[in-house]
Amino acid sequence: MNDQMTEVQESGFEQRYDLDAPPEKVWRAISIAEFREKWLPKDMLAEPESVSVTPGERVRYRLRDDAPPFLESFVTFTIAPNAAGGTSLRIIHELTGATVERLSRSVANANSPPLMLAA
């Protein structure tokens, strides 16, 4: 398995993997709830169903943190056959626009004095 991680704009990141499994098997693992539950539990999802699907190629889910400030994000899985007979899996994880805006406002808060930590 090969893997790479790259930045996606300022609001997320992208991972790429080359898997030995055929595309059909990878597709089942990312798109069928019973299989997806083993590695992406439904309690991490904002909605139990996918947001969008292109059968056999792409599926997108909306996630929500289970602790405050309950950030929301999207994760998109895209698959394609690779030259080795396996599957190229691309995962893009992005914060939603509202979440990015809310984070930038909270980070800009300068109402408290800077903290210094002792070594």
CSV table of N, CA and C in Angstrom, one decimal, residues 4-119:
chain,number,residue,atom,x,y,z
A,4,GLN,N,-0.1,8.9,0.4
A,4,GLN,CA,0.4,10.3,0.3
A,4,GLN,C,-0.6,11.2,0.9
A,5,MET,N,-0.2,12.3,1.6
A,5,MET,CA,-1.1,13.2,2.1
A,5,MET,C,-0.7,14.6,1.7
A,6,THR,N,-1.6,15.4,1.2
A,6,THR,CA,-1.4,16.8,0.7
A,6,THR,C,-2.4,17.7,1.3
A,7,GLU,N,-2.1,19.0,1.3
A,7,GLU,CA,-3.0,20.0,1.8
A,7,GLU,C,-4.1,20.3,0.7
A,8,VAL,N,-5.3,20.5,1.1
A,8,VAL,CA,-6.4,20.9,0.2
A,8,VAL,C,-6.8,22.2,0.6
A,9,GLN,N,-6.4,23.3,-0.1
A,9,GLN,CA,-6.7,24.7,0.3
A,9,GLN,C,-6.3,24.9,1.7
A,10,GLU,N,-7.1,25.7,2.4
A,10,GLU,CA,-6.7,26.0,3.8
A,10,GLU,C,-7.7,25.2,4.8
A,11,SER,N,-8.7,24.6,4.2
A,11,SER,CA,-9.7,24.0,5.1
A,11,SER,C,-9.7,22.5,5.2
A,12,GLY,N,-8.7,21.9,4.7
A,12,GLY,CA,-8.7,20.4,4.8
A,12,GLY,C,-7.4,19.8,4.3
A,13,PHE,N,-7.5,18.5,4.0
A,13,PHE,CA,-6.3,17.7,3.5
A,13,PHE,C,-6.8,16.6,2.7
A,14,GLU,N,-5.9,16.1,1.9
A,14,GLU,CA,-6.1,15.0,1.0
A,14,GLU,C,-5.2,13.8,1.2
A,15,GLN,N,-5.7,12.6,1.2
A,15,GLN,CA,-4.8,11.4,1.3
A,15,GLN,C,-5.0,10.6,0.1
A,16,ARG,N,-4.0,9.9,-0.3
A,16,ARG,CA,-4.1,9.0,-1.5
A,16,ARG,C,-3.4,7.7,-1.1
A,17,TYR,N,-4.1,6.6,-1.5
A,17,TYR,CA,-3.6,5.3,-1.1
A,17,TYR,C,-3.7,4.4,-2.4
A,18,ASP,N,-2.8,3.5,-2.6
A,18,ASP,CA,-2.8,2.5,-3.6
A,18,ASP,C,-3.1,1.2,-2.8
A,19,LEU,N,-4.2,0.5,-3.1
A,19,LEU,CA,-4.6,-0.7,-2.3
A,19,LEU,C,-4.5,-1.9,-3.3
A,20,ASP,N,-4.2,-3.0,-2.7
A,20,ASP,CA,-4.2,-4.3,-3.4
A,20,ASP,C,-5.6,-4.8,-3.8
A,21,ALA,N,-6.6,-4.4,-3.1
A,21,ALA,CA,-7.9,-4.9,-3.3
A,21,ALA,C,-8.5,-4.3,-4.6
A,22,PRO,N,-9.4,-5.1,-5.3
A,22,PRO,CA,-10.0,-4.6,-6.5
A,22,PRO,C,-11.0,-3.5,-6.2
A,23,PRO,N,-11.3,-2.6,-7.1
A,23,PRO,CA,-12.2,-1.5,-6.9
A,23,PRO,C,-13.6,-1.9,-6.3
A,24,GLU,N,-14.1,-3.0,-6.8
A,24,GLU,CA,-15.5,-3.4,-6.3
A,24,GLU,C,-15.5,-3.7,-4.8
A,25,LYS,N,-14.4,-4.3,-4.3
A,25,LYS,CA,-14.3,-4.6,-2.9
A,25,LYS,C,-14.1,-3.3,-2.1
A,26,VAL,N,-13.3,-2.4,-2.6
A,26,VAL,CA,-13.1,-1.1,-1.9
A,26,VAL,C,-14.4,-0.3,-1.9
A,27,TRP,N,-15.1,-0.3,-3.0
A,27,TRP,CA,-16.4,0.4,-3.1
A,27,TRP,C,-17.4,-0.1,-2.1
A,28,ARG,N,-17.5,-1.4,-1.9
A,28,ARG,CA,-18.4,-2.0,-0.9
A,28,ARG,C,-18.0,-1.5,0.5
A,29,ALA,N,-16.7,-1.4,0.8
A,29,ALA,CA,-16.2,-1.0,2.1
A,29,ALA,C,-16.5,0.5,2.4
A,30,ILE,N,-16.6,1.3,1.4
A,30,ILE,CA,-16.8,2.7,1.7
A,30,ILE,C,-18.3,3.1,1.5
A,31,SER,N,-19.1,2.3,0.8
A,31,SER,CA,-20.5,2.8,0.5
A,31,SER,C,-21.6,2.0,1.2
A,32,ILE,N,-21.3,0.8,1.6
A,32,ILE,CA,-22.4,0.0,2.3
A,32,ILE,C,-22.2,0.2,3.8
A,33,ALA,N,-23.3,0.6,4.4
A,33,ALA,CA,-23.3,1.0,5.8
A,33,ALA,C,-22.7,-0.1,6.7
A,34,GLU,N,-23.1,-1.3,6.5
A,34,GLU,CA,-22.7,-2.4,7.4
A,34,GLU,C,-21.2,-2.6,7.4
A,35,PHE,N,-20.5,-2.4,6.2
A,35,PHE,CA,-19.1,-2.5,6.1
A,35,PHE,C,-18.4,-1.2,6.5
A,36,ARG,N,-19.0,-0.1,6.2
A,36,ARG,CA,-18.4,1.2,6.6
A,36,ARG,C,-18.4,1.4,8.1
A,37,GLU,N,-19.4,0.8,8.8
A,37,GLU,CA,-19.4,0.9,10.2
A,37,GLU,C,-18.2,0.4,10.9
A,38,LYS,N,-17.5,-0.5,10.3
A,38,LYS,CA,-16.3,-1.1,10.9
A,38,LYS,C,-15.1,-0.1,11.1
A,39,TRP,N,-15.1,0.9,10.2
A,39,TRP,CA,-14.0,1.8,10.3
A,39,TRP,C,-14.5,3.3,10.3
A,40,LEU,N,-15.8,3.6,10.0
A,40,LEU,CA,-16.3,4.9,10.1
A,40,LEU,C,-17.7,4.8,10.8
A,41,PRO,N,-17.8,4.8,12.1
A,41,PRO,CA,-19.1,4.5,12.8
A,41,PRO,C,-20.1,5.6,12.5
A,42,LYS,N,-21.4,5.2,12.5
A,42,LYS,CA,-22.4,6.1,12.2
A,42,LYS,C,-22.5,7.3,13.2
A,43,ASP,N,-22.1,7.1,14.4
A,43,ASP,CA,-22.2,8.2,15.4
A,43,ASP,C,-21.2,9.3,15.1
A,44,MET,N,-20.3,9.1,14.1
A,44,MET,CA,-19.4,10.2,13.7
A,44,MET,C,-20.0,11.0,12.5
A,45,LEU,N,-21.1,10.4,12.0
A,45,LEU,CA,-21.7,11.1,10.8
A,45,LEU,C,-22.8,12.1,11.3
A,46,ALA,N,-22.9,13.2,10.6
A,46,ALA,CA,-24.0,14.2,10.9
A,46,ALA,C,-25.3,13.6,10.4
A,47,GLU,N,-25.3,12.8,9.3
A,47,GLU,CA,-26.4,12.2,8.7
A,47,GLU,C,-26.1,10.7,8.5
A,48,PRO,N,-27.1,9.8,8.6
A,48,PRO,CA,-26.8,8.4,8.5
A,48,PRO,C,-26.5,8.0,7.0
A,49,GLU,N,-27.0,8.8,6.1
A,49,GLU,CA,-26.8,8.5,4.7
A,49,GLU,C,-25.7,9.4,4.1
A,50,SER,N,-25.2,9.0,2.9
A,50,SER,CA,-24.2,9.8,2.2
A,50,SER,C,-24.9,11.1,1.7
A,51,VAL,N,-24.1,12.1,1.5
A,51,VAL,CA,-24.6,13.4,1.0
A,51,VAL,C,-24.7,13.3,-0.5
A,52,SER,N,-23.7,12.6,-1.2
A,52,SER,CA,-23.8,12.4,-2.6
A,52,SER,C,-23.1,11.1,-3.0
A,53,VAL,N,-23.5,10.5,-4.1
A,53,VAL,CA,-22.9,9.2,-4.5
A,53,VAL,C,-22.8,9.2,-6.1
A,54,THR,N,-21.7,8.8,-6.6
A,54,THR,CA,-21.5,8.5,-8.0
A,54,THR,C,-21.2,7.0,-7.9
A,55,PRO,N,-22.1,6.1,-8.2
A,55,PRO,CA,-21.9,4.6,-7.9
A,55,PRO,C,-20.6,4.1,-8.6
A,56,GLY,N,-19.8,3.4,-7.7
A,56,GLY,CA,-18.6,2.8,-8.2
A,56,GLY,C,-17.4,3.7,-8.3
A,57,GLU,N,-17.6,5.0,-8.0
A,57,GLU,CA,-16.6,6.0,-8.1
A,57,GLU,C,-16.3,6.9,-6.9
A,58,ARG,N,-17.4,7.5,-6.4
A,58,ARG,CA,-17.3,8.5,-5.4
A,58,ARG,C,-18.5,8.5,-4.4
A,59,VAL,N,-18.1,8.7,-3.1
A,59,VAL,CA,-19.2,8.8,-2.1
A,59,VAL,C,-18.7,9.9,-1.1
A,60,ARG,N,-19.7,10.7,-0.6
A,60,ARG,CA,-19.3,11.8,0.3
A,60,ARG,C,-20.2,11.8,1.5
A,61,TYR,N,-19.6,12.0,2.7
A,61,TYR,CA,-20.4,12.0,3.9
A,61,TYR,C,-20.1,13.3,4.7
A,62,ARG,N,-21.1,13.7,5.5
A,62,ARG,CA,-20.9,14.8,6.3
A,62,ARG,C,-20.7,14.3,7.7
A,63,LEU,N,-19.6,14.8,8.4
A,63,LEU,CA,-19.2,14.4,9.7
A,63,LEU,C,-19.5,15.5,10.7
A,64,ARG,N,-19.7,15.1,12.0
A,64,ARG,CA,-19.9,16.1,13.1
A,64,ARG,C,-19.2,15.6,14.3
A,65,ASP,N,-18.3,16.5,14.9
A,65,ASP,CA,-17.6,16.1,16.1
A,65,ASP,C,-18.7,15.9,17.2
A,66,ASP,N,-18.3,15.0,18.2
A,66,ASP,CA,-19.2,14.7,19.2
A,66,ASP,C,-19.0,15.5,20.5
A,67,ALA,N,-18.1,16.5,20.4
A,67,ALA,CA,-17.8,17.4,21.5
A,67,ALA,C,-17.8,18.8,21.1
A,68,PRO,N,-18.1,19.7,22.0
A,68,PRO,CA,-18.1,21.2,21.6
A,68,PRO,C,-16.7,21.6,21.0
A,69,PRO,N,-16.7,22.4,20.0
A,69,PRO,CA,-17.8,23.2,19.4
A,69,PRO,C,-18.5,22.5,18.3
A,70,PHE,N,-18.5,21.1,18.3
A,70,PHE,CA,-19.3,20.3,17.3
A,70,PHE,C,-19.0,20.8,15.8
A,71,LEU,N,-17.7,20.7,15.5
A,71,LEU,CA,-17.3,21.1,14.1
A,71,LEU,C,-17.9,20.1,13.1
A,72,GLU,N,-18.3,20.7,11.9
A,72,GLU,CA,-18.8,19.8,10.9
A,72,GLU,C,-17.8,19.8,9.7
A,73,SER,N,-17.7,18.7,9.0
A,73,SER,CA,-16.8,18.6,7.9
A,73,SER,C,-17.4,17.6,6.9
A,74,PHE,N,-16.8,17.6,5.7
A,74,PHE,CA,-17.2,16.6,4.7
A,74,PHE,C,-16.0,15.7,4.4
A,75,VAL,N,-16.2,14.4,4.2
A,75,VAL,CA,-15.2,13.5,3.7
A,75,VAL,C,-15.6,12.9,2.4
A,76,THR,N,-14.8,12.9,1.4
A,76,THR,CA,-15.1,12.4,0.1
A,76,THR,C,-14.2,11.3,-0.2
A,77,PHE,N,-14.7,10.1,-0.6
A,77,PHE,CA,-13.9,9.0,-1.0
A,77,PHE,C,-14.1,8.8,-2.5
A,78,THR,N,-13.0,8.8,-3.2
A,78,THR,CA,-13.0,8.5,-4.7
A,78,THR,C,-12.1,7.3,-5.0
A,79,ILE,N,-12.6,6.4,-5.8
A,79,ILE,CA,-11.8,5.2,-6.1
A,79,ILE,C,-11.7,5.1,-7.7
A,80,ALA,N,-10.6,4.5,-8.1
A,80,ALA,CA,-10.3,4.2,-9.5
A,80,ALA,C,-9.4,3.0,-9.6
A,81,PRO,N,-9.5,2.2,-10.6
A,81,PRO,CA,-8.5,1.1,-10.8
A,81,PRO,C,-7.1,1.7,-11.0
A,82,ASN,N,-6.1,1.0,-10.5
A,82,ASN,CA,-4.8,1.4,-10.7
A,82,ASN,C,-4.0,0.4,-11.6
A,83,ALA,N,-2.8,0.8,-12.0
A,83,ALA,CA,-2.1,0.0,-13.0
A,83,ALA,C,-1.7,-1.4,-12.5
A,84,ALA,N,-1.6,-1.5,-11.2
A,84,ALA,CA,-1.2,-2.8,-10.6
A,84,ALA,C,-2.4,-3.8,-10.4
A,85,GLY,N,-3.6,-3.4,-10.9
A,85,GLY,CA,-4.8,-4.3,-10.7
A,85,GLY,C,-5.5,-4.1,-9.4
A,86,GLY,N,-5.1,-3.1,-8.6
A,86,GLY,CA,-5.8,-2.8,-7.4
A,86,GLY,C,-6.6,-1.5,-7.5
A,87,THR,N,-6.6,-0.7,-6.5
A,87,THR,CA,-7.4,0.4,-6.4
A,87,THR,C,-6.7,1.6,-5.9
A,88,SER,N,-6.9,2.8,-6.6
A,88,SER,CA,-6.4,4.1,-6.0
A,88,SER,C,-7.5,4.7,-5.3
A,89,LEU,N,-7.3,4.9,-4.0
A,89,LEU,CA,-8.3,5.5,-3.1
A,89,LEU,C,-7.8,6.9,-2.8
A,90,ARG,N,-8.7,7.9,-3.0
A,90,ARG,CA,-8.4,9.3,-2.7
A,90,ARG,C,-9.4,9.7,-1.6
A,91,ILE,N,-8.9,10.3,-0.5
A,91,ILE,CA,-9.8,10.8,0.6
A,91,ILE,C,-9.5,12.2,0.8
A,92,ILE,N,-10.6,13.0,0.7
A,92,ILE,CA,-10.5,14.5,0.9
A,92,ILE,C,-11.4,14.8,2.1
A,93,HIS,N,-10.8,15.4,3.1
A,93,HIS,CA,-11.5,15.8,4.3
A,93,HIS,C,-11.4,17.3,4.4
A,94,GLU,N,-12.6,18.0,4.4
A,94,GLU,CA,-12.7,19.4,4.4
A,94,GLU,C,-13.7,19.9,5.4
A,95,LEU,N,-13.3,21.0,6.1
A,95,LEU,CA,-14.2,21.7,7.0
A,95,LEU,C,-15.2,22.4,6.2
A,96,THR,N,-16.5,22.6,6.7
A,96,THR,CA,-17.5,23.3,5.9
A,96,THR,C,-17.2,24.8,6.0
A,97,GLY,N,-17.7,25.6,5.1
A,97,GLY,CA,-17.5,27.0,5.1
A,97,GLY,C,-17.9,27.7,6.4
A,98,ALA,N,-19.0,27.3,7.0
A,98,ALA,CA,-19.5,27.9,8.2
A,98,ALA,C,-18.5,27.6,9.4
A,99,THR,N,-18.0,26.4,9.4
A,99,THR,CA,-17.1,26.0,10.4
A,99,THR,C,-15.8,26.8,10.3
A,100,VAL,N,-15.3,26.9,9.1
A,100,VAL,CA,-14.0,27.7,8.9
A,100,VAL,C,-14.2,29.1,9.3
A,101,GLU,N,-15.3,29.7,9.0
A,101,GLU,CA,-15.6,31.1,9.4
A,101,GLU,C,-15.7,31.2,10.9
A,102,ARG,N,-16.4,30.2,11.6
A,102,ARG,CA,-16.5,30.3,13.0
A,102,ARG,C,-15.2,30.1,13.7
A,103,LEU,N,-14.3,29.3,13.2
A,103,LEU,CA,-13.0,29.1,13.7
A,103,LEU,C,-12.1,30.3,13.6
A,104,SER,N,-12.2,31.0,12.4
A,104,SER,CA,-11.4,32.2,12.2
A,104,SER,C,-11.8,33.3,13.2
A,105,ARG,N,-13.1,33.4,13.5
A,105,ARG,CA,-13.6,34.4,14.4
A,105,ARG,C,-13.1,34.1,15.8
A,106,SER,N,-13.2,32.8,16.2
A,106,SER,CA,-12.7,32.5,17.6
A,106,SER,C,-11.2,32.7,17.8
A,107,VAL,N,-10.5,32.4,16.8
A,107,VAL,CA,-9.0,32.5,16.9
A,107,VAL,C,-8.6,34.0,17.0
A,108,ALA,N,-9.4,34.9,16.3
A,108,ALA,CA,-9.0,36.3,16.3
A,108,ALA,C,-9.4,37.0,17.7
A,109,ASN,N,-9.9,36.3,18.6
A,109,ASN,CA,-10.3,36.9,19.9
A,109,ASN,C,-9.0,37.2,20.7
A,110,ALA,N,-8.8,38.5,21.0
A,110,ALA,CA,-7.6,38.9,21.7
A,110,ALA,C,-8.0,39.5,23.0
A,111,ASN,N,-9.1,39.1,23.6
A,111,ASN,CA,-9.6,39.7,24.9
A,111,ASN,C,-8.8,39.2,26.1
A,112,SER,N,-8.0,38.3,26.0
A,112,SER,CA,-7.2,37.8,27.2
A,112,SER,C,-5.7,38.0,27.0
A,113,PRO,N,-5.0,38.2,28.1
A,113,PRO,CA,-3.6,38.4,27.9
A,113,PRO,C,-2.9,37.1,27.5
A,114,PRO,N,-1.7,37.3,26.8
A,114,PRO,CA,-1.0,36.1,26.3
A,114,PRO,C,-0.5,35.2,27.5
A,115,LEU,N,-0.5,33.9,27.4
A,115,LEU,CA,0.0,33.1,28.4
A,115,LEU,C,1.4,32.7,28.1
A,116,MET,N,2.2,32.5,29.2
A,116,MET,CA,3.5,32.1,29.1
A,116,MET,C,3.7,30.8,29.9
A,117,LEU,N,4.2,29.8,29.4
A,117,LEU,CA,4.4,28.5,30.2
A,117,LEU,C,5.8,28.4,30.6
A,118,ALA,N,6.0,27.9,31.8
A,118,ALA,CA,7.3,27.7,32.3
A,118,ALA,C,7.8,26.3,31.8
A,119,ALA,N,9.1,26.2,31.6
A,119,ALA,CA,9.6,24.9,31.1
A,119,ALA,C,9.8,24.0,32.2
